[in-house]
JSON list of C-alpha atoms in Angstrom, two decimals:
[
{"chain": "J", "resi": 178, "resn": "MET", "atom": "CA", "xyz": [25.70, 26.62, 2.06]},
{"chain": "J", "resi": 179, "resn": "ASP", "atom": "CA", "xyz": [25.29, 24.26, -1.07]},
{"chain": "J", "resi": 180, "resn": "ILE", "atom": "CA", "xyz": [22.91, 21.30, -0.68]},
{"chain": "J", "resi": 181, "resn": "GLU", "atom": "CA", "xyz": [24.64, 18.20, -1.87]},
{"chain": "J", "resi": 182, "resn": "ARG", "atom": "CA", "xyz": [21.07, 16.54, -4.00]},
{"chain": "J", "resi": 183, "resn": "PRO", "atom": "CA", "xyz": [20.74, 12.88, -5.65]},
{"chain": "J", "resi": 184, "resn": "ASN", "atom": "CA", "xyz": [21.47, 13.09, -9.07]},
{"chain": "J", "resi": 185, "resn": "THR", "atom": "CA", "xyz": [19.19, 10.37, -10.06]},
{"chain": "J", "resi": 186, "resn": "ILE", "atom": "CA", "xyz": [16.84, 8.04, -7.84]},
{"chain": "J", "resi": 187, "resn": "THR", "atom": "CA", "xyz": [18.47, 4.76, -7.22]},
{"chain": "J", "resi": 188, "resn": "GLU", "atom": "CA", "xyz": [21.16, 7.75, -5.11]},
{"chain": "J", "resi": 189, "resn": "ALA", "atom": "CA", "xyz": [18.14, 8.64, -3.15]},
{"chain": "J", "resi": 190, "resn": "LYS", "atom": "CA", "xyz": [16.97, 7.37, 0.44]},
{"chain": "J", "resi": 191, "resn": "LEU", "atom": "CA", "xyz": [13.63, 5.80, -0.51]},
{"chain": "J", "resi": 192, "resn": "PRO", "atom": "CA", "xyz": [10.86, 5.91, 1.88]},
{"chain": "J", "resi": 193, "resn": "VAL", "atom": "CA", "xyz": [9.79, 2.58, 3.86]},
{"chain": "J", "resi": 194, "resn": "ARG", "atom": "CA", "xyz": [6.04, 1.92, 2.66]},
{"chain": "J", "resi": 195, "resn": "THR", "atom": "CA", "xyz": [3.41, 0.95, 5.84]},
{"chain": "J", "resi": 196, "resn": "SER", "atom": "CA", "xyz": [0.32, -0.78, 5.54]},
{"chain": "J", "resi": 197, "resn": "ASP", "atom": "CA", "xyz": [-1.62, -2.35, 8.28]},
{"chain": "J", "resi": 198, "resn": "ALA", "atom": "CA", "xyz": [-4.09, -5.04, 8.71]},
{"chain": "J", "resi": 199, "resn": "THR", "atom": "CA", "xyz": [-6.60, -6.18, 11.86]},
{"chain": "J", "resi": 200, "resn": "TRP", "atom": "CA", "xyz": [-8.16, -9.39, 11.76]},
{"chain": "J", "resi": 201, "resn": "ASN", "atom": "CA", "xyz": [-11.24, -9.53, 14.73]},
{"chain": "J", "resi": 202, "resn": "GLY", "atom": "CA", "xyz": [-12.86, -13.33, 15.74]},
{"chain": "J", "resi": 203, "resn": "SER", "atom": "CA", "xyz": [-12.04, -16.74, 14.09]},
{"chain": "J", "resi": 204, "resn": "LEU", "atom": "CA", "xyz": [-11.34, -17.47, 10.53]},
{"chain": "J", "resi": 205, "resn": "LYS", "atom": "CA", "xyz": [-14.42, -18.28, 9.56]},
{"chain": "J", "resi": 206, "resn": "GLU", "atom": "CA", "xyz": [-16.50, -15.98, 11.52]},
{"chain": "J", "resi": 207, "resn": "GLY", "atom": "CA", "xyz": [-14.20, -13.17, 11.73]},
{"chain": "J", "resi": 208, "resn": "ASN", "atom": "CA", "xyz": [-13.63, -9.95, 9.79]},
{"chain": "J", "resi": 209, "resn": "GLY", "atom": "CA", "xyz": [-11.03, -7.72, 9.37]},
{"chain": "J", "resi": 210, "resn": "SER", "atom": "CA", "xyz": [-9.62, -4.12, 7.65]},
{"chain": "J", "resi": 211, "resn": "LEU", "atom": "CA", "xyz": [-6.82, -3.32, 5.35]},
{"chain": "J", "resi": 212, "resn": "ARG", "atom": "CA", "xyz": [-5.68, 0.15, 4.79]},
{"chain": "J", "resi": 213, "resn": "LEU", "atom": "CA", "xyz": [-3.14, 1.21, 3.41]},
{"chain": "J", "resi": 214, "resn": "GLY", "atom": "CA", "xyz": [-0.14, 3.64, 4.74]},
{"chain": "J", "resi": 215, "resn": "GLY", "atom": "CA", "xyz": [-0.99, 6.60, 2.44]},
{"chain": "J", "resi": 216, "resn": "GLY", "atom": "CA", "xyz": [-4.62, 6.62, 2.90]},
{"chain": "J", "resi": 217, "resn": "ALA", "atom": "CA", "xyz": [-5.36, 6.11, -0.38]},
{"chain": "J", "resi": 218, "resn": "PHE", "atom": "CA", "xyz": [-7.60, 2.45, 0.38]},
{"chain": "J", "resi": 219, "resn": "GLU", "atom": "CA", "xyz": [-9.06, 1.06, 3.56]},
{"chain": "J", "resi": 220, "resn": "GLY", "atom": "CA", "xyz": [-11.54, -2.03, 3.05]},
{"chain": "J", "resi": 221, "resn": "GLN", "atom": "CA", "xyz": [-13.15, -4.68, 4.82]},
{"chain": "J", "resi": 222, "resn": "TYR", "atom": "CA", "xyz": [-12.16, -8.60, 4.31]},
{"chain": "J", "resi": 223, "resn": "SER", "atom": "CA", "xyz": [-13.57, -11.58, 5.31]},
{"chain": "J", "resi": 224, "resn": "PHE", "atom": "CA", "xyz": [-13.00, -15.44, 5.08]},
{"chain": "J", "resi": 225, "resn": "SER", "atom": "CA", "xyz": [-16.26, -15.04, 2.54]},
{"chain": "J", "resi": 226, "resn": "SER", "atom": "CA", "xyz": [-14.16, -12.29, 0.70]},
{"chain": "J", "resi": 227, "resn": "ARG", "atom": "CA", "xyz": [-10.61, -14.32, 0.49]},
{"chain": "J", "resi": 228, "resn": "PHE", "atom": "CA", "xyz": [-11.81, -17.98, -0.02]},
{"chain": "J", "resi": 229, "resn": "GLU", "atom": "CA", "xyz": [-15.01, -17.52, -1.57]},
{"chain": "J", "resi": 230, "resn": "ASN", "atom": "CA", "xyz": [-16.79, -14.80, -3.82]},
{"chain": "J", "resi": 231, "resn": "GLY", "atom": "CA", "xyz": [-17.98, -12.78, -0.78]},
{"chain": "J", "resi": 232, "resn": "ARG", "atom": "CA", "xyz": [-17.95, -8.88, -0.76]},
{"chain": "J", "resi": 233, "resn": "GLY", "atom": "CA", "xyz": [-14.86, -7.28, 0.30]},
{"chain": "J", "resi": 234, "resn": "THR", "atom": "CA", "xyz": [-11.43, -6.96, -0.74]},
{"chain": "J", "resi": 235, "resn": "ASN", "atom": "CA", "xyz": [-8.32, -10.19, 0.19]},
{"chain": "J", "resi": 236, "resn": "PRO", "atom": "CA", "xyz": [-4.49, -10.10, 0.46]},
{"chain": "J", "resi": 237, "resn": "GLU", "atom": "CA", "xyz": [-4.17, -11.48, -3.22]},
{"chain": "J", "resi": 238, "resn": "GLU", "atom": "CA", "xyz": [-6.11, -8.90, -4.29]},
{"chain": "J", "resi": 239, "resn": "LEU", "atom": "CA", "xyz": [-4.22, -6.19, -3.19]},
{"chain": "J", "resi": 240, "resn": "ILE", "atom": "CA", "xyz": [-0.83, -8.23, -3.99]},
{"chain": "J", "resi": 241, "resn": "GLY", "atom": "CA", "xyz": [-2.94, -8.48, -7.35]},
{"chain": "J", "resi": 242, "resn": "ALA", "atom": "CA", "xyz": [-2.52, -4.59, -8.13]},
{"chain": "J", "resi": 243, "resn": "ALA", "atom": "CA", "xyz": [1.00, -4.07, -6.44]},
{"chain": "J", "resi": 244, "resn": "HIS", "atom": "CA", "xyz": [2.60, -5.95, -8.71]},
{"chain": "J", "resi": 245, "resn": "ALA", "atom": "CA", "xyz": [0.13, -5.10, -11.98]},
{"chain": "J", "resi": 246, "resn": "GLY", "atom": "CA", "xyz": [1.17, -1.30, -10.58]},
{"chain": "J", "resi": 247, "resn": "CYS", "atom": "CA", "xyz": [4.59, -1.83, -10.15]},
{"chain": "J", "resi": 248, "resn": "TYR", "atom": "CA", "xyz": [5.29, -4.35, -13.66]},
{"chain": "J", "resi": 249, "resn": "SER", "atom": "CA", "xyz": [3.41, -1.54, -15.36]},
{"chain": "J", "resi": 250, "resn": "MET", "atom": "CA", "xyz": [5.83, 0.92, -14.21]},
{"chain": "J", "resi": 251, "resn": "ALA", "atom": "CA", "xyz": [9.17, -1.10, -14.69]},
{"chain": "J", "resi": 252, "resn": "LEU", "atom": "CA", "xyz": [7.91, -1.67, -18.31]},
{"chain": "J", "resi": 253, "resn": "SER", "atom": "CA", "xyz": [7.41, 2.23, -19.31]},
{"chain": "J", "resi": 254, "resn": "GLY", "atom": "CA", "xyz": [11.08, 2.68, -17.69]},
{"chain": "J", "resi": 255, "resn": "ALA", "atom": "CA", "xyz": [12.35, -0.60, -19.56]},
{"chain": "J", "resi": 256, "resn": "LEU", "atom": "CA", "xyz": [11.24, 0.96, -22.49]},
{"chain": "J", "resi": 257, "resn": "GLY", "atom": "CA", "xyz": [12.61, 4.24, -21.78]},
{"chain": "J", "resi": 258, "resn": "ALA", "atom": "CA", "xyz": [16.02, 2.84, -21.08]},
{"chain": "J", "resi": 259, "resn": "ALA", "atom": "CA", "xyz": [15.97, 0.90, -24.19]},
{"chain": "J", "resi": 260, "resn": "GLY", "atom": "CA", "xyz": [15.08, 4.54, -26.26]},
{"chain": "J", "resi": 261, "resn": "TYR", "atom": "CA", "xyz": [11.43, 3.77, -26.70]},
{"chain": "J", "resi": 262, "resn": "GLU", "atom": "CA", "xyz": [8.47, 5.97, -25.31]},
{"chain": "J", "resi": 263, "resn": "SER", "atom": "CA", "xyz": [5.41, 4.40, -24.26]},
{"chain": "J", "resi": 264, "resn": "THR", "atom": "CA", "xyz": [2.17, 6.15, -24.30]},
{"chain": "J", "resi": 265, "resn": "ARG", "atom": "CA", "xyz": [0.52, 3.21, -21.97]},
{"chain": "J", "resi": 266, "resn": "VAL", "atom": "CA", "xyz": [1.39, 0.10, -20.52]},
{"chain": "J", "resi": 267, "resn": "SER", "atom": "CA", "xyz": [-2.27, -1.58, -19.24]},
{"chain": "J", "resi": 268, "resn": "THR", "atom": "CA", "xyz": [-1.35, -4.76, -16.75]},
{"chain": "J", "resi": 269, "resn": "VAL", "atom": "CA", "xyz": [-3.55, -7.23, -15.07]},
{"chain": "J", "resi": 270, "resn": "ALA", "atom": "CA", "xyz": [-2.38, -9.70, -12.55]},
{"chain": "J", "resi": 271, "resn": "ASP", "atom": "CA", "xyz": [-4.33, -12.53, -11.60]},
{"chain": "J", "resi": 272, "resn": "VAL", "atom": "CA", "xyz": [-3.37, -14.08, -8.55]},
{"chain": "J", "resi": 273, "resn": "HIS", "atom": "CA", "xyz": [-3.96, -17.73, -7.97]},
{"chain": "J", "resi": 274, "resn": "ILE", "atom": "CA", "xyz": [-4.46, -18.85, -3.99]},
{"chain": "J", "resi": 275, "resn": "ASN", "atom": "CA", "xyz": [-5.44, -22.81, -3.61]},
{"chain": "J", "resi": 276, "resn": "LYS", "atom": "CA", "xyz": [-5.77, -25.20, -0.88]},
{"chain": "J", "resi": 277, "resn": "VAL", "atom": "CA", "xyz": [-2.66, -26.91, -0.11]},
{"chain": "J", "resi": 278, "resn": "GLU", "atom": "CA", "xyz": [-1.48, -29.53, 2.43]},
{"chain": "J", "resi": 279, "resn": "GLY", "atom": "CA", "xyz": [-1.92, -27.52, 5.73]},
{"chain": "J", "resi": 280, "resn": "GLY", "atom": "CA", "xyz": [-3.71, -24.95, 4.54]},
{"chain": "J", "resi": 281, "resn": "PHE", "atom": "CA", "xyz": [-3.51, -22.28, 1.66]},
{"chain": "J", "resi": 282, "resn": "ALA", "atom": "CA", "xyz": [-0.62, -21.23, -0.71]},
{"chain": "J", "resi": 283, "resn": "ILE", "atom": "CA", "xyz": [-0.34, -18.81, -3.58]},
{"chain": "J", "resi": 284, "resn": "GLN", "atom": "CA", "xyz": [1.03, -20.87, -6.49]},
{"chain": "J", "resi": 285, "resn": "GLN", "atom": "CA", "xyz": [0.74, -18.80, -9.24]},
{"chain": "J", "resi": 286, "resn": "ILE", "atom": "CA", "xyz": [0.41, -15.02, -10.90]},
{"chain": "J", "resi": 287, "resn": "ASP", "atom": "CA", "xyz": [-0.65, -14.40, -14.44]},
{"chain": "J", "resi": 288, "resn": "LEU", "atom": "CA", "xyz": [0.32, -10.58, -15.42]},
{"chain": "J", "resi": 289, "resn": "ARG", "atom": "CA", "xyz": [-1.42, -9.85, -18.88]},
{"chain": "J", "resi": 290, "resn": "THR", "atom": "CA", "xyz": [0.04, -6.59, -20.10]},
{"chain": "J", "resi": 291, "resn": "GLU", "atom": "CA", "xyz": [-0.81, -4.40, -23.21]},
{"chain": "J", "resi": 292, "resn": "ALA", "atom": "CA", "xyz": [1.36, -1.37, -23.98]},
{"chain": "J", "resi": 293, "resn": "GLU", "atom": "CA", "xyz": [1.36, 1.30, -26.83]},
{"chain": "J", "resi": 294, "resn": "VAL", "atom": "CA", "xyz": [4.78, 2.13, -28.27]},
{"chain": "J", "resi": 295, "resn": "PRO", "atom": "CA", "xyz": [5.29, 3.33, -31.22]},
{"chain": "J", "resi": 296, "resn": "ASN", "atom": "CA", "xyz": [8.38, 2.38, -33.71]},
{"chain": "J", "resi": 297, "resn": "LEU", "atom": "CA", "xyz": [8.87, -0.97, -31.74]},
{"chain": "J", "resi": 298, "resn": "SER", "atom": "CA", "xyz": [9.07, -4.57, -33.55]},
{"chain": "J", "resi": 299, "resn": "ASP", "atom": "CA", "xyz": [7.21, -7.05, -30.82]},
{"chain": "J", "resi": 300, "resn": "SER", "atom": "CA", "xyz": [10.04, -9.07, -30.76]},
{"chain": "J", "resi": 301, "resn": "ASP", "atom": "CA", "xyz": [12.27, -6.66, -29.51]},
{"chain": "J", "resi": 302, "resn": "PHE", "atom": "CA", "xyz": [8.95, -5.90, -26.67]},
{"chain": "J", "resi": 303, "resn": "GLN", "atom": "CA", "xyz": [8.87, -9.33, -26.11]},
{"chain": "J", "resi": 304, "resn": "GLN", "atom": "CA", "xyz": [12.42, -9.08, -24.96]},
{"chain": "J", "resi": 305, "resn": "ILE", "atom": "CA", "xyz": [12.21, -6.04, -22.88]},
{"chain": "J", "resi": 306, "resn": "ALA", "atom": "CA", "xyz": [8.76, -7.42, -21.17]},
{"chain": "J", "resi": 307, "resn": "GLN", "atom": "CA", "xyz": [10.43, -10.68, -20.07]},
{"chain": "J", "resi": 308, "resn": "GLN", "atom": "CA", "xyz": [13.27, -9.01, -18.36]},
{"chain": "J", "resi": 309, "resn": "THR", "atom": "CA", "xyz": [11.01, -6.81, -16.72]},
{"chain": "J", "resi": 310, "resn": "LYS", "atom": "CA", "xyz": [9.19, -9.37, -15.66]},
{"chain": "J", "resi": 311, "resn": "ILE", "atom": "CA", "xyz": [12.09, -10.48, -13.41]},
{"chain": "J", "resi": 312, "resn": "ASP", "atom": "CA", "xyz": [13.66, -6.97, -12.79]},
{"chain": "J", "resi": 313, "resn": "CYS", "atom": "CA", "xyz": [10.31, -5.41, -11.35]},
{"chain": "J", "resi": 314, "resn": "PRO", "atom": "CA", "xyz": [10.96, -5.00, -7.29]},
{"chain": "J", "resi": 315, "resn": "VAL", "atom": "CA", "xyz": [7.24, -6.70, -7.00]},
{"chain": "J", "resi": 316, "resn": "SER", "atom": "CA", "xyz": [8.08, -9.63, -9.47]},
{"chain": "J", "resi": 317, "resn": "ALA", "atom": "CA", "xyz": [11.58, -10.20, -7.14]},
{"chain": "J", "resi": 318, "resn": "ALA", "atom": "CA", "xyz": [10.21, -9.99, -3.79]},
{"chain": "J", "resi": 319, "resn": "LEU", "atom": "CA", "xyz": [7.27, -12.70, -5.15]},
{"chain": "J", "resi": 320, "resn": "SER", "atom": "CA", "xyz": [10.24, -14.91, -6.27]},
{"chain": "J", "resi": 321, "resn": "ALA", "atom": "CA", "xyz": [8.95, -17.85, -5.14]},
{"chain": "J", "resi": 322, "resn": "VAL", "atom": "CA", "xyz": [5.38, -18.07, -7.07]},
{"chain": "J", "resi": 323, "resn": "PRO", "atom": "CA", "xyz": [5.62, -18.49, -10.84]},
{"chain": "J", "resi": 324, "resn": "VAL", "atom": "CA", "xyz": [5.03, -15.66, -13.08]},
{"chain": "J", "resi": 325, "resn": "ASN", "atom": "CA", "xyz": [3.48, -16.00, -16.15]},
{"chain": "J", "resi": 326, "resn": "LEU", "atom": "CA", "xyz": [3.47, -13.19, -18.68]},
{"chain": "J", "resi": 327, "resn": "GLU", "atom": "CA", "xyz": [1.48, -12.69, -21.64]},
{"chain": "J", "resi": 328, "resn": "ALA", "atom": "CA", "xyz": [2.70, -9.44, -22.91]},
{"chain": "J", "resi": 329, "resn": "LYS", "atom": "CA", "xyz": [0.71, -7.64, -25.98]},
{"chain": "J", "resi": 330, "resn": "LEU", "atom": "CA", "xyz": [2.61, -4.81, -28.17]},
{"chain": "J", "resi": 331, "resn": "THR", "atom": "CA", "xyz": [0.03, -2.05, -29.51]},
{"chain": "J", "resi": 332, "resn": "SER", "atom": "CA", "xyz": [1.04, 0.59, -31.78]}
]
């Protein structure tokens, strides 16, 4: 009996990703923990680690890591689809959270990416990088937040 296998990843049923968080106590004196479902990370967070410079992690840091990781993979894929093979793509995401009327808001994300791609002009690279900013699934999920991109090509 032949088992029909998907030809591409787009035909496969992709897994649902799950993470969890627990918060104990009041906003300023309490603390919590965040855990990635795959078990790769578990960390503590607090008011101080989120809104000041205290020890621990915070949701914005994790959003930044997700965005940087997604963008790097998406850019590598977009470059490959355009006929260029990247040897390295590295992205940093700065997530800006600010106090606003009624609470706090993520108001901007700055992506800084550097890619090593032989035989690609900077203008073509910039076009692919900008389109990837739109097409990246995490960028799309965060579309309510302005995303700035600084893309640097190295050879």
